[in-house]
Amino acid sequence: MNLPFALPDFAPGSVWLAGAGPGDPGLLSLLALHGLVHADVVVHDALVDARVLDLARPEAERIGVGKRGGQPSPKQGEITARLIALARSGLRVLRLKGGDPFVFGRGAEEAMGLADTGVPFRVVPGVSSGIGGLAYAGIPVTSRGTNSAVCLLTGHDAEGKAPAHDWQALARIPVLVFYMALRNFDEISGRLIAAGRDPGEPAAAVSRATTAQQKVALGTLSEIAAAAADVEAPAILVVGEVARLHQSLDWFLS
Ligand code: SAH
């Protein structure tokens, strides 16, 4: 890349733990692109867009470690062990994750594994789907008129159910952004309403955000599960007044 400033060297024997963003390759950071262009091996999740992977050097090995399509996925510990082994063999290892590596991406565990074993690493943040994906649906996560706080949370526990959040506390946070919630919209809206949230408050589900397949389903909190019934994975659920802004700010693909 011909830039008027230097990007850091991708040293052999190191790992770059990078976010690829929610899909649109244009949302890659310069550092993530630099990593792709210099990596010897790219270890990626299923959520990383094919157009992003195609930016890697043709000689670079690509290793998919995602869970998708019913295939058994490698255990987290095995992925971390593999990153360590690849780096120790002297390769430049790009660990590429969808969105941001430290937002529900298990990047923290991988970084801990690298830190514990003394493998040099760099973290390259990415655009998280719960912020950038919503922006592509014309939904700002904060807006001066509506909210001064936002909460990012998971909508799914180890058994696939809505997690044991403190729903009473969550019901008082003006904007809630749920990741991995697709099968639990009904349970989530039910718990929020039971905890005192207004059933008429706006909510939106944004699926396959930032790609040509992006879809937005809008509804009240009590209706959102039905309104989003045919929404496909991956999807973000947002609850709060900002969801209403989609109607005025829907700029993408429109
Ligand atoms: N690290 C990722 C999140 C990984 S968890 C990030 O920062 O975005 C996986 C969840 O992310 C999915 O279940 C979905 O809720 C969300 N997600 C990822 N990509 C998405 C996309 N393009 N559109 C909508 N949701 C997405």
Coordinates of C-alpha atoms and ligand atoms in Angstrom, one line a residue:
M1 CA 0.0 0.0 0.0
N2 CA 1.2 3.5 -0.9
L3 CA 0.5 5.5 2.3
P4 CA 2.1 8.7 3.5
F5 CA 2.8 7.0 6.9
A6 CA 4.1 3.7 7.9
L7 CA 2.0 0.8 9.2
P8 CA 3.7 -1.6 11.7
D9 CA 5.7 -4.5 10.5
F10 CA 3.9 -7.9 10.6
A11 CA 6.8 -9.8 12.1
P12 CA 7.2 -13.5 11.3
G13 CA 6.3 -15.5 14.4
S14 CA 3.6 -13.1 15.5
V15 CA -0.2 -13.1 15.5
W16 CA -2.5 -10.3 14.5
L17 CA -5.9 -10.7 16.1
A18 CA -8.0 -8.7 13.7
G19 CA -11.6 -7.7 13.2
A20 CA -13.0 -7.9 9.6
G21 CA -16.1 -5.9 10.3
P22 CA -19.7 -7.1 9.6
G23 CA -19.3 -7.9 5.9
D24 CA -18.8 -4.9 3.6
P25 CA -15.0 -5.1 2.7
G26 CA -14.9 -1.3 2.7
L27 CA -15.2 -1.4 6.4
L28 CA -11.8 -3.1 6.9
S29 CA -9.3 -1.0 8.7
L30 CA -6.0 -0.1 7.0
L31 CA -4.3 -2.3 9.6
A32 CA -6.6 -5.3 8.9
L33 CA -5.9 -4.9 5.1
H34 CA -2.1 -4.6 5.8
G35 CA -2.4 -7.8 7.8
L36 CA -4.3 -9.6 5.0
V37 CA -1.7 -8.5 2.4
H38 CA 1.3 -9.7 4.5
A39 CA 0.0 -12.8 6.3
D40 CA 1.4 -16.2 5.6
V41 CA -1.7 -17.9 7.1
V42 CA -5.2 -16.6 7.7
V43 CA -7.2 -18.3 10.4
H44 CA -10.8 -17.1 10.0
D45 CA -14.3 -17.6 11.3
A46 CA -17.3 -18.5 9.2
L47 CA -18.7 -14.9 9.6
V48 CA -15.8 -13.4 7.6
D49 CA -17.0 -12.3 4.2
A50 CA -15.5 -14.1 1.2
R51 CA -14.6 -10.8 -0.4
V52 CA -12.4 -9.9 2.6
L53 CA -10.6 -13.3 2.5
D54 CA -9.9 -12.8 -1.2
L55 CA -7.7 -9.8 -0.3
A56 CA -5.2 -12.2 1.2
R57 CA -2.1 -13.1 -0.8
P58 CA -2.9 -16.0 -3.1
E59 CA 0.0 -18.0 -1.5
A60 CA -1.4 -17.5 2.0
E61 CA -2.9 -20.6 3.5
R62 CA -6.5 -20.1 4.7
I63 CA -7.8 -22.1 7.6
G64 CA -11.5 -21.8 8.4
V65 CA -12.3 -22.6 12.0
G66 CA -15.9 -21.3 12.2
K67 CA -19.1 -23.0 13.3
R68 CA -21.5 -23.0 10.4
G69 CA -23.7 -25.4 8.4
G70 CA -23.9 -28.1 11.1
Q71 CA -20.2 -28.9 10.7
P72 CA -18.5 -29.6 14.0
S73 CA -16.2 -26.7 14.9
P74 CA -12.9 -26.9 16.6
K75 CA -12.9 -26.3 20.3
Q76 CA -11.8 -22.8 21.4
G77 CA -8.7 -24.3 23.1
E78 CA -7.7 -26.1 19.9
I79 CA -7.9 -22.9 17.9
T80 CA -5.7 -21.0 20.4
A81 CA -3.2 -23.9 20.4
R82 CA -3.1 -23.8 16.6
L83 CA -2.4 -20.1 16.6
I84 CA 0.4 -20.6 19.0
A85 CA 1.9 -23.5 17.0
L86 CA 1.6 -21.6 13.7
A87 CA 3.3 -18.5 15.1
R88 CA 6.1 -20.7 16.7
S89 CA 6.7 -22.2 13.3
G90 CA 7.8 -18.7 12.2
L91 CA 4.7 -17.7 10.2
R92 CA 2.8 -14.3 10.2
V93 CA -0.5 -15.4 11.5
L94 CA -3.6 -13.3 10.8
R95 CA -6.5 -14.4 13.1
L96 CA -9.5 -12.8 11.4
K97 CA -12.9 -12.6 13.1
G98 CA -16.2 -11.1 12.1
G99 CA -16.9 -7.6 13.5
D100 CA -14.6 -6.7 16.3
P101 CA -12.4 -9.5 17.9
F102 CA -13.2 -8.4 21.4
V103 CA -16.9 -8.1 21.1
F104 CA -18.5 -11.5 21.6
G105 CA -15.7 -12.9 19.4
R106 CA -13.8 -14.9 22.1
G107 CA -10.8 -12.8 21.1
A108 CA -10.0 -12.2 24.8
E109 CA -9.4 -16.0 25.3
E110 CA -7.2 -16.2 22.3
A111 CA -5.2 -13.1 23.3
M112 CA -4.8 -14.6 26.8
G113 CA -3.4 -17.8 25.3
L114 CA -0.9 -15.8 23.3
A115 CA 0.1 -13.6 26.2
D116 CA 0.5 -16.6 28.5
T117 CA 2.8 -18.4 26.0
G118 CA 4.8 -15.3 25.1
V119 CA 3.7 -15.2 21.4
P120 CA 3.9 -11.6 20.2
F121 CA 0.6 -10.3 19.1
R122 CA -1.3 -7.2 18.0
V123 CA -5.0 -6.5 18.3
V124 CA -6.7 -4.9 15.3
P125 CA -10.2 -3.7 16.3
G126 CA -12.9 -4.0 13.8
V127 CA -16.3 -2.4 13.1
S128 CA -18.7 -4.4 15.3
S129 CA -22.0 -5.5 13.8
G130 CA -23.9 -4.1 16.8
I131 CA -22.7 -0.6 15.9
G132 CA -21.6 -0.5 12.3
G133 CA -24.3 -3.0 11.2
L134 CA -27.0 -0.9 12.8
A135 CA -25.5 2.2 11.1
Y136 CA -26.1 0.5 7.7
A137 CA -29.7 0.2 8.7
G138 CA -29.9 3.9 9.5
I139 CA -30.0 3.2 13.3
P140 CA -27.5 5.2 15.3
V141 CA -26.7 3.4 18.6
T142 CA -26.9 6.8 20.4
S143 CA -28.8 9.8 19.4
R144 CA -28.8 13.0 21.5
G145 CA -32.5 13.2 21.6
T146 CA -33.2 9.7 22.7
N147 CA -30.4 8.0 24.7
S148 CA -27.2 8.7 26.5
A149 CA -26.4 5.0 27.2
V150 CA -26.3 1.8 25.2
C151 CA -25.8 -1.8 26.3
L152 CA -24.3 -4.5 24.1
L153 CA -25.3 -8.0 25.2
T154 CA -25.7 -11.6 24.1
G155 CA -29.1 -13.0 23.5
H156 CA -28.1 -16.6 23.9
D157 CA -26.5 -18.7 26.7
A158 CA -24.6 -22.0 26.5
E159 CA -27.9 -23.9 26.0
G160 CA -29.1 -21.5 23.3
K161 CA -31.7 -19.9 25.6
A162 CA -32.0 -16.2 26.6
P163 CA -29.2 -15.7 29.2
A164 CA -29.8 -15.0 32.9
H165 CA -29.3 -11.3 32.6
D166 CA -30.6 -8.9 35.3
W167 CA -33.7 -8.1 33.2
Q168 CA -35.0 -5.6 35.7
A169 CA -31.7 -3.6 35.3
L170 CA -31.7 -4.0 31.6
A171 CA -35.3 -2.7 31.3
R172 CA -34.0 0.7 32.5
I173 CA -31.2 1.0 29.9
P174 CA -32.6 3.1 27.0
V175 CA -31.0 1.1 24.1
L176 CA -30.2 -2.6 24.1
V177 CA -28.3 -4.2 21.3
F178 CA -28.5 -8.0 21.3
Y179 CA -26.0 -10.2 19.5
M180 CA -26.7 -14.0 18.8
A181 CA -30.3 -13.5 19.7
L182 CA -32.1 -14.7 16.5
R183 CA -33.9 -17.7 18.0
N184 CA -34.8 -15.9 21.2
F185 CA -36.5 -12.7 20.1
D186 CA -39.8 -13.9 21.7
E187 CA -38.2 -14.8 25.0
I188 CA -36.1 -11.6 25.1
S189 CA -39.1 -9.3 24.4
G190 CA -41.2 -11.2 26.9
R191 CA -38.7 -10.8 29.7
L192 CA -38.2 -7.1 29.0
I193 CA -41.9 -6.4 29.0
A194 CA -42.3 -8.5 32.2
A195 CA -39.5 -6.3 33.7
G196 CA -41.5 -3.2 32.9
R197 CA -40.4 -2.2 29.4
D198 CA -43.1 -0.6 27.2
P199 CA -44.4 -3.2 24.8
G200 CA -45.0 -0.4 22.3
E201 CA -41.4 0.7 22.2
P202 CA -39.7 0.4 18.8
A203 CA -37.4 -2.5 18.0
A204 CA -35.6 -3.7 14.9
A205 CA -33.8 -6.8 13.7
V206 CA -31.1 -6.2 11.1
S207 CA -29.8 -9.3 9.3
R208 CA -26.8 -9.8 7.1
A209 CA -26.0 -6.2 7.8
T210 CA -23.7 -4.3 5.4
T211 CA -24.1 -6.9 2.6
A212 CA -26.4 -6.9 -0.5
Q213 CA -28.6 -9.3 1.5
Q214 CA -29.2 -6.9 4.4
K215 CA -32.8 -6.9 5.7
V216 CA -34.4 -4.8 8.4
A217 CA -37.5 -5.8 10.2
L218 CA -39.1 -3.1 12.3
G219 CA -41.8 -3.5 15.0
T220 CA -42.9 -2.7 18.5
L221 CA -41.2 -4.7 21.2
S222 CA -44.2 -6.9 21.6
E223 CA -44.4 -7.6 17.8
I224 CA -40.8 -7.8 16.9
A225 CA -40.5 -11.6 17.1
A226 CA -43.4 -12.0 14.6
A227 CA -42.1 -9.2 12.4
A228 CA -38.7 -10.8 12.2
A229 CA -39.9 -14.3 11.8
D230 CA -38.2 -14.8 8.4
V231 CA -35.0 -12.9 9.2
E232 CA -31.9 -14.9 8.5
A233 CA -28.7 -15.3 10.5
P234 CA -26.6 -13.4 11.4
A235 CA -28.8 -10.8 12.9
I236 CA -28.7 -8.0 15.5
L237 CA -31.7 -7.1 17.6
V238 CA -32.0 -3.5 18.8
V239 CA -34.6 -2.3 21.3
G240 CA -35.1 1.4 22.0
E241 CA -36.3 4.7 20.5
V242 CA -33.3 4.8 18.1
A243 CA -34.8 1.9 16.1
R244 CA -37.5 4.3 14.9
L245 CA -34.8 6.4 13.2
H246 CA -34.5 3.6 10.6
Q247 CA -37.6 5.0 8.9
S248 CA -35.9 8.4 8.3
L249 CA -32.3 7.3 7.9
D250 CA -32.5 4.1 5.8
W251 CA -29.7 5.1 3.4
F252 CA -28.2 1.7 2.4
L253 CA -29.6 -0.1 -0.7
S254 CA -32.4 2.3 -0.9
Ligands
SAH1 N1 -17.4 -10.1 16.9 C1 -18.6 -9.9 16.2 C2 -19.8 -10.6 16.9 C3 -19.6 -12.1 17.0 S1 -21.0 -12.9 17.7 C4 -18.9 -8.4 16.1 O1 -18.3 -7.6 16.7 O2 -19.8 -8.1 15.3 C5 -21.9 -13.3 16.3 C6 -23.1 -12.4 16.2 O3 -22.8 -11.2 15.6 C7 -24.3 -12.9 15.3 O4 -25.1 -13.9 16.0 C8 -25.0 -11.6 15.0 O5 -25.8 -11.3 16.2 C9 -23.9 -10.6 14.9 N2 -23.5 -10.4 13.5 C10 -22.3 -10.6 13.0 N3 -22.2 -10.1 11.7 C11 -23.4 -9.6 11.4 C12 -24.0 -9.0 10.3 N4 -23.4 -8.9 9.2 N5 -25.3 -8.7 10.4 C13 -26.0 -8.8 11.5 N6 -25.5 -9.4 12.6 C14 -24.2 -9.8 12.6

